[in-house]
Amino acid sequence: NSKAVVAGAEDGNVIVWDISNNRSGSNGGNGGVQIIPHPGCVWSVTPFVDPNNNNNNDNHYSSNAHTDFLTTCHDGHIRHFTRNNSLIAPPSVLASFQQSVEAHRTQQHKGPTAEEIAKLPQWEMNALTQGRSEGQVQLFRKGDKAIAAQWSMDSRTWIEVGEVTGTNSGGSGGRGAPGTTQSGTINGKFYQHVLPIEIDLPSGGLQTLQIGYNTGENPFVVAQNFIDEHMLNQGYLGQIADYIRQRVGETGVVLGGDVGGAGATGAATNNSFGNGVMPMETTPIYNHLPMKGYKLFDSGIDKKGLGKVLQKIREFNDSDVISNATDSRQLKPNESIDLLNSLSNTLATTNRYHSSTVSNAELNTLSKMITAWGASHSFPALDLARMTVLHPDAAREDRRGYWEEVLNGALDTCLGLGSEGMGKEVAVPMLTMRLLANSYKGGIGSAE
């Protein structure tokens, strides 16, 4: 008896297709389609029939009894939508519902507030939050910013995707203006926004691809999936994400008008972010003792931090103590330049940890510096090892013996300093302890 198909979505919209008289809206027109915005992610949509209604002679109600439905929303409310005019909520309730929707849309444009960011789990403690499935997106607090990360089942780690920001408001204009996108289907999946992207080909030509985006998604997550699907250069991530944000706007337009009013009980409050990702419930995390997990030292894993470490390593490598040694402790040009540059680039690209690799030659170069350079020159190598052991491939199972040798070599260096040497070369025991701590976070070949 139903004459409508209803679906709820993560972007906070409920879509109603009126399928009576073949008006499915599949031809791309707006006839027979209505979008009902909600103040948050719509978790479920359920048909509703009033069990107390036995008046089958009421033709007006019986013709609409099977088109009523209930929605459950992230704001904690269940709402009843109906075509029966006698059941529509009072104007004050409808106005409150509309205000909550508008407040949610405004929040999407602004992004997360400082209060919302403060409630997120710390990125430095991300090991305490375990993902449930491949590609799951979770929000974390990194400094004073909210970042999105994806869970990798292979490496059992969170992979940083990018900062969570607000979305641009919709607008008007010609082709390519913000808010002037078109909906469509890509590989059998419907998207509210389908955007063209031109890619330079090695032959010199251009290839036009299409990227799909649904309102409320994180542009960085969509861009990363697009890059992985088409095997594009990782450097395009920021450009594609910015392009999505420039082109897409929140419309909130109700198309068609065949489905009647909506009744809602109670006022709504918004506690979801503009990217449609809901923070996982976590217990409070304190900044000081007692710690509820192993302390990690992952600062400096970027091009700037790694550049300083490599600069100091090369400075020591060219010093008289190392270069004039007779035991071949000096790094060869391919080791000090090619291998260290390759390792640095791999470590700096944290969002590719699930697929990037670290070679044996790179690890051997690292071990050579730690075991042969002595306490006064090995501390930058220890710092580099502290970052390297966090890479899943560097600490895979068959390399457990390698890291045991590195840790034993570093600890032997510390013990050889004695009480006086500890005070002079304080960086060596400090970085050794940091390397040891990080070893409990690495892959299955580390000390975990």
PDB file of N, CA and C in Angstrom, residues 212-309:
ATOM      1  N   GLY A 212      32.819  11.961  -6.539  1.00  0.00           N
ATOM      2  CA  GLY A 212      31.522  12.106  -5.895  1.00  0.00           C
ATOM      3  C   GLY A 212      31.658  12.550  -4.453  1.00  0.00           C
ATOM      4  N   TYR A 213      30.748  13.414  -4.003  1.00  0.00           N
ATOM      5  CA  TYR A 213      30.795  13.951  -2.646  1.00  0.00           C
ATOM      6  C   TYR A 213      29.379  14.106  -2.124  1.00  0.00           C
ATOM      7  N   ASN A 214      29.147  13.682  -0.888  1.00  0.00           N
ATOM      8  CA  ASN A 214      27.859  13.873  -0.222  1.00  0.00           C
ATOM      9  C   ASN A 214      27.999  14.881   0.903  1.00  0.00           C
ATOM     10  N   THR A 215      27.025  15.731   1.039  1.00  0.00           N
ATOM     11  CA  THR A 215      27.062  16.792   2.029  1.00  0.00           C
ATOM     12  C   THR A 215      27.328  16.227   3.414  1.00  0.00           C
ATOM     13  N   GLY A 216      28.293  16.826   4.110  1.00  0.00           N
ATOM     14  CA  GLY A 216      28.635  16.392   5.452  1.00  0.00           C
ATOM     15  C   GLY A 216      29.872  15.518   5.526  1.00  0.00           C
ATOM     16  N   GLU A 217      30.351  15.001   4.380  1.00  0.00           N
ATOM     17  CA  GLU A 217      31.554  14.181   4.390  1.00  0.00           C
ATOM     18  C   GLU A 217      32.792  15.050   4.583  1.00  0.00           C
ATOM     19  N   ASN A 218      33.870  14.437   5.050  1.00  0.00           N
ATOM     20  CA  ASN A 218      35.143  15.141   5.189  1.00  0.00           C
ATOM     21  C   ASN A 218      35.815  15.205   3.813  1.00  0.00           C
ATOM     22  N   PRO A 219      36.074  16.413   3.283  1.00  0.00           N
ATOM     23  CA  PRO A 219      36.688  16.523   1.952  1.00  0.00           C
ATOM     24  C   PRO A 219      38.017  15.790   1.847  1.00  0.00           C
ATOM     25  N   PHE A 220      38.792  15.734   2.952  1.00  0.00           N
ATOM     26  CA  PHE A 220      40.084  15.059   2.903  1.00  0.00           C
ATOM     27  C   PHE A 220      39.915  13.549   2.765  1.00  0.00           C
ATOM     28  N   VAL A 221      38.908  12.991   3.417  1.00  0.00           N
ATOM     29  CA  VAL A 221      38.656  11.558   3.299  1.00  0.00           C
ATOM     30  C   VAL A 221      38.207  11.216   1.882  1.00  0.00           C
ATOM     31  N   VAL A 222      37.306  12.036   1.329  1.00  0.00           N
ATOM     32  CA  VAL A 222      36.838  11.816  -0.041  1.00  0.00           C
ATOM     33  C   VAL A 222      38.000  11.933  -1.021  1.00  0.00           C
ATOM     34  N   ALA A 223      38.852  12.952  -0.828  1.00  0.00           N
ATOM     35  CA  ALA A 223      39.997  13.155  -1.724  1.00  0.00           C
ATOM     36  C   ALA A 223      40.973  11.980  -1.636  1.00  0.00           C
ATOM     37  N   GLN A 224      41.222  11.477  -0.416  1.00  0.00           N
ATOM     38  CA  GLN A 224      42.149  10.359  -0.255  1.00  0.00           C
ATOM     39  C   GLN A 224      41.625   9.099  -0.930  1.00  0.00           C
ATOM     40  N   ASN A 225      40.334   8.829  -0.782  1.00  0.00           N
ATOM     41  CA  ASN A 225      39.745   7.664  -1.450  1.00  0.00           C
ATOM     42  C   ASN A 225      39.840   7.796  -2.966  1.00  0.00           C
ATOM     43  N   PHE A 226      39.659   9.008  -3.472  1.00  0.00           N
ATOM     44  CA  PHE A 226      39.752   9.261  -4.907  1.00  0.00           C
ATOM     45  C   PHE A 226      41.178   9.015  -5.402  1.00  0.00           C
ATOM     46  N   ILE A 227      42.166   9.478  -4.631  1.00  0.00           N
ATOM     47  CA  ILE A 227      43.570   9.281  -4.994  1.00  0.00           C
ATOM     48  C   ILE A 227      43.917   7.793  -5.011  1.00  0.00           C
ATOM     49  N   ASP A 228      43.449   7.068  -3.992  1.00  0.00           N
ATOM     50  CA  ASP A 228      43.734   5.624  -3.934  1.00  0.00           C
ATOM     51  C   ASP A 228      43.067   4.884  -5.085  1.00  0.00           C
ATOM     52  N   GLU A 229      41.841   5.271  -5.414  1.00  0.00           N
ATOM     53  CA  GLU A 229      41.107   4.576  -6.465  1.00  0.00           C
ATOM     54  C   GLU A 229      41.773   4.732  -7.824  1.00  0.00           C
ATOM     55  N   HIS A 230      42.276   5.947  -8.094  1.00  0.00           N
ATOM     56  CA  HIS A 230      42.855   6.227  -9.416  1.00  0.00           C
ATOM     57  C   HIS A 230      44.380   6.210  -9.399  1.00  0.00           C
ATOM     58  N   MET A 231      44.978   5.814  -8.250  1.00  0.00           N
ATOM     59  CA  MET A 231      46.434   5.705  -8.118  1.00  0.00           C
ATOM     60  C   MET A 231      47.125   6.995  -8.546  1.00  0.00           C
ATOM     61  N   LEU A 232      46.682   8.106  -7.953  1.00  0.00           N
ATOM     62  CA  LEU A 232      47.237   9.419  -8.269  1.00  0.00           C
ATOM     63  C   LEU A 232      48.346   9.782  -7.300  1.00  0.00           C
ATOM     64  N   ASN A 233      49.078  10.829  -7.645  1.00  0.00           N
ATOM     65  CA  ASN A 233      50.139  11.342  -6.781  1.00  0.00           C
ATOM     66  C   ASN A 233      49.550  11.830  -5.468  1.00  0.00           C
ATOM     67  N   GLN A 234      50.176  11.428  -4.339  1.00  0.00           N
ATOM     68  CA  GLN A 234      49.671  11.822  -3.026  1.00  0.00           C
ATOM     69  C   GLN A 234      49.685  13.333  -2.827  1.00  0.00           C
ATOM     70  N   GLY A 235      50.520  14.041  -3.588  1.00  0.00           N
ATOM     71  CA  GLY A 235      50.585  15.489  -3.471  1.00  0.00           C
ATOM     72  C   GLY A 235      49.310  16.198  -3.887  1.00  0.00           C
ATOM     73  N   TYR A 236      48.401  15.477  -4.550  1.00  0.00           N
ATOM     74  CA  TYR A 236      47.141  16.081  -4.977  1.00  0.00           C
ATOM     75  C   TYR A 236      46.125  16.180  -3.841  1.00  0.00           C
ATOM     76  N   LEU A 237      46.405  15.568  -2.678  1.00  0.00           N
ATOM     77  CA  LEU A 237      45.409  15.488  -1.611  1.00  0.00           C
ATOM     78  C   LEU A 237      44.859  16.854  -1.227  1.00  0.00           C
ATOM     79  N   GLY A 238      45.749  17.781  -0.892  1.00  0.00           N
ATOM     80  CA  GLY A 238      45.307  19.110  -0.468  1.00  0.00           C
ATOM     81  C   GLY A 238      44.573  19.858  -1.559  1.00  0.00           C
ATOM     82  N   GLN A 239      45.047  19.730  -2.808  1.00  0.00           N
ATOM     83  CA  GLN A 239      44.410  20.437  -3.917  1.00  0.00           C
ATOM     84  C   GLN A 239      42.985  19.938  -4.146  1.00  0.00           C
ATOM     85  N   ILE A 240      42.805  18.612  -4.113  1.00  0.00           N
ATOM     86  CA  ILE A 240      41.468  18.055  -4.358  1.00  0.00           C
ATOM     87  C   ILE A 240      40.524  18.411  -3.211  1.00  0.00           C
ATOM     88  N   ALA A 241      41.006  18.318  -1.975  1.00  0.00           N
ATOM     89  CA  ALA A 241      40.164  18.661  -0.822  1.00  0.00           C
ATOM     90  C   ALA A 241      39.739  20.132  -0.880  1.00  0.00           C
ATOM     91  N   ASP A 242      40.666  21.020  -1.205  1.00  0.00           N
ATOM     92  CA  ASP A 242      40.328  22.444  -1.316  1.00  0.00           C
ATOM     93  C   ASP A 242      39.345  22.693  -2.456  1.00  0.00           C
ATOM     94  N   TYR A 243      39.511  21.970  -3.553  1.00  0.00           N
ATOM     95  CA  TYR A 243      38.607  22.105  -4.699  1.00  0.00           C
ATOM     96  C   TYR A 243      37.186  21.704  -4.315  1.00  0.00           C
ATOM     97  N   ILE A 244      37.068  20.609  -3.542  1.00  0.00           N
ATOM     98  CA  ILE A 244      35.737  20.179  -3.089  1.00  0.00           C
ATOM     99  C   ILE A 244      35.103  21.242  -2.221  1.00  0.00           C
ATOM    100  N   ARG A 245      35.871  21.781  -1.281  1.00  0.00           N
ATOM    101  CA  ARG A 245      35.333  22.783  -0.360  1.00  0.00           C
ATOM    102  C   ARG A 245      34.935  24.071  -1.079  1.00  0.00           C
ATOM    103  N   GLN A 246      35.645  24.406  -2.144  1.00  0.00           N
ATOM    104  CA  GLN A 246      35.325  25.613  -2.901  1.00  0.00           C
ATOM    105  C   GLN A 246      34.065  25.441  -3.733  1.00  0.00           C
ATOM    106  N   ARG A 247      33.867  24.234  -4.250  1.00  0.00           N
ATOM    107  CA  ARG A 247      32.757  24.005  -5.170  1.00  0.00           C
ATOM    108  C   ARG A 247      31.452  23.615  -4.489  1.00  0.00           C
ATOM    109  N   VAL A 248      31.536  22.996  -3.308  1.00  0.00           N
ATOM    110  CA  VAL A 248      30.338  22.417  -2.691  1.00  0.00           C
ATOM    111  C   VAL A 248      29.799  23.355  -1.616  1.00  0.00           C
ATOM    112  N   GLY A 249      28.489  23.529  -1.606  1.00  0.00           N
ATOM    113  CA  GLY A 249      27.835  24.315  -0.569  1.00  0.00           C
ATOM    114  C   GLY A 249      26.674  23.539   0.010  1.00  0.00           C
ATOM    115  N   GLU A 250      26.253  23.903   1.206  1.00  0.00           N
ATOM    116  CA  GLU A 250      25.101  23.282   1.856  1.00  0.00           C
ATOM    117  C   GLU A 250      23.836  23.976   1.367  1.00  0.00           C
ATOM    118  N   THR A 251      22.979  23.254   0.668  1.00  0.00           N
ATOM    119  CA  THR A 251      21.780  23.890   0.131  1.00  0.00           C
ATOM    120  C   THR A 251      20.597  23.796   1.076  1.00  0.00           C
ATOM    121  N   GLY A 252      20.347  22.619   1.611  1.00  0.00           N
ATOM    122  CA  GLY A 252      19.215  22.436   2.503  1.00  0.00           C
ATOM    123  C   GLY A 252      17.876  22.692   1.832  1.00  0.00           C
ATOM    124  N   VAL A 253      17.811  22.597   0.481  1.00  0.00           N
ATOM    125  CA  VAL A 253      16.597  22.905  -0.263  1.00  0.00           C
ATOM    126  C   VAL A 253      15.643  21.724  -0.222  1.00  0.00           C
ATOM    127  N   VAL A 254      14.360  21.983  -0.017  1.00  0.00           N
ATOM    128  CA  VAL A 254      13.331  20.948  -0.074  1.00  0.00           C
ATOM    129  C   VAL A 254      12.781  20.910  -1.485  1.00  0.00           C
ATOM    130  N   LEU A 255      12.955  19.789  -2.172  1.00  0.00           N
ATOM    131  CA  LEU A 255      12.515  19.658  -3.552  1.00  0.00           C
ATOM    132  C   LEU A 255      11.147  19.009  -3.589  1.00  0.00           C
ATOM    133  N   GLY A 256      10.256  19.536  -4.403  1.00  0.00           N
ATOM    134  CA  GLY A 256       8.913  18.976  -4.495  1.00  0.00           C
ATOM    135  C   GLY A 256       8.092  19.343  -3.276  1.00  0.00           C
ATOM    136  N   GLY A 257       6.832  18.977  -3.269  1.00  0.00           N
ATOM    137  CA  GLY A 257       6.004  19.327  -2.131  1.00  0.00           C
ATOM    138  C   GLY A 257       4.868  18.360  -1.914  1.00  0.00           C
ATOM    139  N   ASP A 258       5.026  17.142  -2.391  1.00  0.00           N
ATOM    140  CA  ASP A 258       3.924  16.195  -2.302  1.00  0.00           C
ATOM    141  C   ASP A 258       3.779  15.601  -0.916  1.00  0.00           C
ATOM    142  N   VAL A 259       4.925  15.486  -0.175  1.00  0.00           N
ATOM    143  CA  VAL A 259       4.865  14.899   1.148  1.00  0.00           C
ATOM    144  C   VAL A 259       4.592  16.000   2.143  1.00  0.00           C
ATOM    145  N   GLY A 260       3.636  15.796   3.024  1.00  0.00           N
ATOM    146  CA  GLY A 260       3.139  16.861   3.880  1.00  0.00           C
ATOM    147  C   GLY A 260       4.051  17.206   5.019  1.00  0.00           C
ATOM    148  N   GLY A 261       3.457  17.882   6.041  1.00  0.00           N
ATOM    149  CA  GLY A 261       4.219  18.435   7.138  1.00  0.00           C
ATOM    150  C   GLY A 261       4.871  17.365   7.979  1.00  0.00           C
ATOM    151  N   ALA A 262       5.719  17.851   8.896  1.00  0.00           N
ATOM    152  CA  ALA A 262       6.447  16.941   9.765  1.00  0.00           C
ATOM    153  C   ALA A 262       6.213  17.319  11.198  1.00  0.00           C
ATOM    154  N   GLY A 263       5.937  16.327  12.005  1.00  0.00           N
ATOM    155  CA  GLY A 263       5.782  16.575  13.432  1.00  0.00           C
ATOM    156  C   GLY A 263       7.021  16.148  14.165  1.00  0.00           C
ATOM    157  N   ALA A 264       7.435  16.921  15.160  1.00  0.00           N
ATOM    158  CA  ALA A 264       8.621  16.582  15.924  1.00  0.00           C
ATOM    159  C   ALA A 264       8.353  16.843  17.386  1.00  0.00           C
ATOM    160  N   THR A 265       8.891  16.005  18.236  1.00  0.00           N
ATOM    161  CA  THR A 265       8.685  16.168  19.659  1.00  0.00           C
ATOM    162  C   THR A 265       9.951  16.691  20.291  1.00  0.00           C
ATOM    163  N   GLY A 266       9.849  17.831  20.969  1.00  0.00           N
ATOM    164  CA  GLY A 266      10.996  18.369  21.699  1.00  0.00           C
ATOM    165  C   GLY A 266      11.921  19.162  20.819  1.00  0.00           C
ATOM    166  N   ALA A 267      12.766  19.959  21.461  1.00  0.00           N
ATOM    167  CA  ALA A 267      13.756  20.763  20.755  1.00  0.00           C
ATOM    168  C   ALA A 267      15.005  19.935  20.552  1.00  0.00           C
ATOM    169  N   ALA A 268      15.781  20.288  19.545  1.00  0.00           N
ATOM    170  CA  ALA A 268      16.972  19.504  19.218  1.00  0.00           C
ATOM    171  C   ALA A 268      18.211  20.281  19.582  1.00  0.00           C
ATOM    172  N   THR A 269      19.239  19.565  19.957  1.00  0.00           N
ATOM    173  CA  THR A 269      20.527  20.181  20.212  1.00  0.00           C
ATOM    174  C   THR A 269      21.553  19.513  19.332  1.00  0.00           C
ATOM    175  N   ASN A 270      22.522  20.289  18.846  1.00  0.00           N
ATOM    176  CA  ASN A 270      23.498  19.763  17.897  1.00  0.00           C
ATOM    177  C   ASN A 270      24.802  19.441  18.604  1.00  0.00           C
ATOM    178  N   ASN A 271      25.277  18.213  18.432  1.00  0.00           N
ATOM    179  CA  ASN A 271      26.573  17.867  18.993  1.00  0.00           C
ATOM    180  C   ASN A 271      27.394  17.042  18.023  1.00  0.00           C
ATOM    181  N   SER A 272      27.157  17.213  16.722  1.00  0.00           N
ATOM    182  CA  SER A 272      27.935  16.508  15.715  1.00  0.00           C
ATOM    183  C   SER A 272      28.721  17.516  14.911  1.00  0.00           C
ATOM    184  N   PHE A 273      29.775  17.035  14.240  1.00  0.00           N
ATOM    185  CA  PHE A 273      30.663  17.910  13.502  1.00  0.00           C
ATOM    186  C   PHE A 273      30.252  17.970  12.047  1.00  0.00           C
ATOM    187  N   GLY A 274      30.807  18.977  11.349  1.00  0.00           N
ATOM    188  CA  GLY A 274      30.425  19.232   9.974  1.00  0.00           C
ATOM    189  C   GLY A 274      30.857  18.172   9.000  1.00  0.00           C
ATOM    190  N   ASN A 275      31.734  17.256   9.381  1.00  0.00           N
ATOM    191  CA  ASN A 275      32.159  16.248   8.415  1.00  0.00           C
ATOM    192  C   ASN A 275      31.364  14.959   8.525  1.00  0.00           C
ATOM    193  N   GLY A 276      30.302  14.941   9.369  1.00  0.00           N
ATOM    194  CA  GLY A 276      29.441  13.777   9.463  1.00  0.00           C
ATOM    195  C   GLY A 276      30.046  12.621  10.231  1.00  0.00           C
ATOM    196  N   VAL A 277      31.215  12.836  10.893  1.00  0.00           N
ATOM    197  CA  VAL A 277      31.846  11.771  11.646  1.00  0.00           C
ATOM    198  C   VAL A 277      31.520  11.960  13.120  1.00  0.00           C
ATOM    199  N   MET A 278      31.056  10.924  13.772  1.00  0.00           N
ATOM    200  CA  MET A 278      30.652  11.021  15.162  1.00  0.00           C
ATOM    201  C   MET A 278      31.774  10.527  16.066  1.00  0.00           C
ATOM    202  N   PRO A 279      32.205  11.356  17.024  1.00  0.00           N
ATOM    203  CA  PRO A 279      33.279  10.930  17.919  1.00  0.00           C
ATOM    204  C   PRO A 279      32.876   9.688  18.705  1.00  0.00           C
ATOM    205  N   MET A 280      33.815   8.770  18.874  1.00  0.00           N
ATOM    206  CA  MET A 280      33.569   7.585  19.661  1.00  0.00           C
ATOM    207  C   MET A 280      33.560   7.950  21.136  1.00  0.00           C
ATOM    208  N   GLU A 281      32.764   7.243  21.913  1.00  0.00           N
ATOM    209  CA  GLU A 281      32.731   7.494  23.337  1.00  0.00           C
ATOM    210  C   GLU A 281      34.030   6.990  23.969  1.00  0.00           C
ATOM    211  N   THR A 282      34.677   7.844  24.717  1.00  0.00           N
ATOM    212  CA  THR A 282      35.923   7.476  25.362  1.00  0.00           C
ATOM    213  C   THR A 282      35.889   7.912  26.818  1.00  0.00           C
ATOM    214  N   THR A 283      36.667   7.227  27.625  1.00  0.00           N
ATOM    215  CA  THR A 283      36.795   7.632  29.019  1.00  0.00           C
ATOM    216  C   THR A 283      37.722   8.832  29.093  1.00  0.00           C
ATOM    217  N   PRO A 284      37.623   9.645  30.141  1.00  0.00           N
ATOM    218  CA  PRO A 284      38.499  10.825  30.256  1.00  0.00           C
ATOM    219  C   PRO A 284      39.960  10.437  30.208  1.00  0.00           C
ATOM    220  N   ILE A 285      40.756  11.247  29.510  1.00  0.00           N
ATOM    221  CA  ILE A 285      42.190  11.019  29.383  1.00  0.00           C
ATOM    222  C   ILE A 285      42.913  12.180  30.049  1.00  0.00           C
ATOM    223  N   TYR A 286      43.801  11.871  30.982  1.00  0.00           N
ATOM    224  CA  TYR A 286      44.498  12.900  31.741  1.00  0.00           C
ATOM    225  C   TYR A 286      45.858  13.198  31.112  1.00  0.00           C
ATOM    226  N   ASN A 287      46.322  14.421  31.325  1.00  0.00           N
ATOM    227  CA  ASN A 287      47.596  14.837  30.761  1.00  0.00           C
ATOM    228  C   ASN A 287      48.778  14.325  31.574  1.00  0.00           C
ATOM    229  N   HIS A 288      48.554  13.943  32.825  1.00  0.00           N
ATOM    230  CA  HIS A 288      49.636  13.540  33.712  1.00  0.00           C
ATOM    231  C   HIS A 288      49.348  12.149  34.270  1.00  0.00           C
ATOM    232  N   LEU A 289      50.246  11.699  35.141  1.00  0.00           N
ATOM    233  CA  LEU A 289      50.073  10.380  35.740  1.00  0.00           C
ATOM    234  C   LEU A 289      48.791  10.322  36.561  1.00  0.00           C
ATOM    235  N   PRO A 290      48.158   9.158  36.648  1.00  0.00           N
ATOM    236  CA  PRO A 290      48.630   7.877  36.087  1.00  0.00           C
ATOM    237  C   PRO A 290      48.311   7.749  34.605  1.00  0.00           C
ATOM    238  N   MET A 291      49.295   7.292  33.825  1.00  0.00           N
ATOM    239  CA  MET A 291      49.091   7.065  32.408  1.00  0.00           C
ATOM    240  C   MET A 291      48.335   5.752  32.209  1.00  0.00           C
ATOM    241  N   LYS A 292      47.437   5.736  31.234  1.00  0.00           N
ATOM    242  CA  LYS A 292      46.646   4.529  30.961  1.00  0.00           C
ATOM    243  C   LYS A 292      47.155   3.780  29.734  1.00  0.00           C
ATOM    244  N   GLY A 293      48.322   4.157  29.274  1.00  0.00           N
ATOM    245  CA  GLY A 293      48.906   3.482  28.125  1.00  0.00           C
ATOM    246  C   GLY A 293      50.359   3.883  28.006  1.00  0.00           C
ATOM    247  N   TYR A 294      51.075   3.268  27.100  1.00  0.00           N
ATOM    248  CA  TYR A 294      52.481   3.612  26.921  1.00  0.00           C
ATOM    249  C   TYR A 294      52.634   5.001  26.331  1.00  0.00           C
ATOM    250  N   LYS A 295      53.563   5.757  26.862  1.00  0.00           N
ATOM    251  CA  LYS A 295      53.834   7.098  26.359  1.00  0.00           C
ATOM    252  C   LYS A 295      54.586   6.994  25.043  1.00  0.00           C
ATOM    253  N   LEU A 296      54.102   7.715  24.027  1.00  0.00           N
ATOM    254  CA  LEU A 296      54.747   7.719  22.713  1.00  0.00           C
ATOM    255  C   LEU A 296      55.468   9.041  22.497  1.00  0.00           C
ATOM    256  N   PHE A 297      56.508   8.979  21.684  1.00  0.00           N
ATOM    257  CA  PHE A 297      57.265  10.176  21.323  1.00  0.00           C
ATOM    258  C   PHE A 297      57.289  10.254  19.796  1.00  0.00           C
ATOM    259  N   ASP A 298      56.243  10.869  19.229  1.00  0.00           N
ATOM    260  CA  ASP A 298      56.130  10.924  17.768  1.00  0.00           C
ATOM    261  C   ASP A 298      56.256  12.341  17.227  1.00  0.00           C
ATOM    262  N   SER A 299      56.802  13.250  18.022  1.00  0.00           N
ATOM    263  CA  SER A 299      56.994  14.613  17.533  1.00  0.00           C
ATOM    264  C   SER A 299      58.135  14.659  16.528  1.00  0.00           C
ATOM    265  N   GLY A 300      58.073  15.611  15.622  1.00  0.00           N
ATOM    266  CA  GLY A 300      59.154  15.801  14.654  1.00  0.00           C
ATOM    267  C   GLY A 300      59.075  14.920  13.434  1.00  0.00           C
ATOM    268  N   ILE A 301      57.999  14.100  13.315  1.00  0.00           N
ATOM    269  CA  ILE A 301      57.892  13.234  12.135  1.00  0.00           C
ATOM    270  C   ILE A 301      57.234  14.032  11.016  1.00  0.00           C
ATOM    271  N   ASP A 302      57.968  14.987  10.506  1.00  0.00           N
ATOM    272  CA  ASP A 302      57.552  15.801   9.370  1.00  0.00           C
ATOM    273  C   ASP A 302      58.816  16.240   8.641  1.00  0.00           C
ATOM    274  N   LYS A 303      58.636  16.880   7.504  1.00  0.00           N
ATOM    275  CA  LYS A 303      59.806  17.243   6.686  1.00  0.00           C
ATOM    276  C   LYS A 303      60.746  18.191   7.420  1.00  0.00           C
ATOM    277  N   LYS A 304      60.171  19.121   8.186  1.00  0.00           N
ATOM    278  CA  LYS A 304      61.006  20.084   8.901  1.00  0.00           C
ATOM    279  C   LYS A 304      61.811  19.402   9.996  1.00  0.00           C
ATOM    280  N   GLY A 305      61.147  18.596  10.830  1.00  0.00           N
ATOM    281  CA  GLY A 305      61.843  17.914  11.914  1.00  0.00           C
ATOM    282  C   GLY A 305      62.870  16.912  11.412  1.00  0.00           C
ATOM    283  N   LEU A 306      62.490  16.122  10.407  1.00  0.00           N
ATOM    284  CA  LEU A 306      63.420  15.139   9.848  1.00  0.00           C
ATOM    285  C   LEU A 306      64.595  15.819   9.153  1.00  0.00           C
ATOM    286  N   GLY A 307      64.337  16.988   8.546  1.00  0.00           N
ATOM    287  CA  GLY A 307      65.417  17.723   7.880  1.00  0.00           C
ATOM    288  C   GLY A 307      66.506  18.133   8.856  1.00  0.00           C
ATOM    289  N   LYS A 308      66.119  18.538  10.065  1.00  0.00           N
ATOM    290  CA  LYS A 308      67.098  18.928  11.079  1.00  0.00           C
ATOM    291  C   LYS A 308      67.920  17.728  11.537  1.00  0.00           C
ATOM    292  N   VAL A 309      67.259  16.569  11.677  1.00  0.00           N
ATOM    293  CA  VAL A 309      67.972  15.357  12.094  1.00  0.00           C
ATOM    294  C   VAL A 309      68.996  14.945  11.039  1.00  0.00           C
TER     295      VAL A 309
END
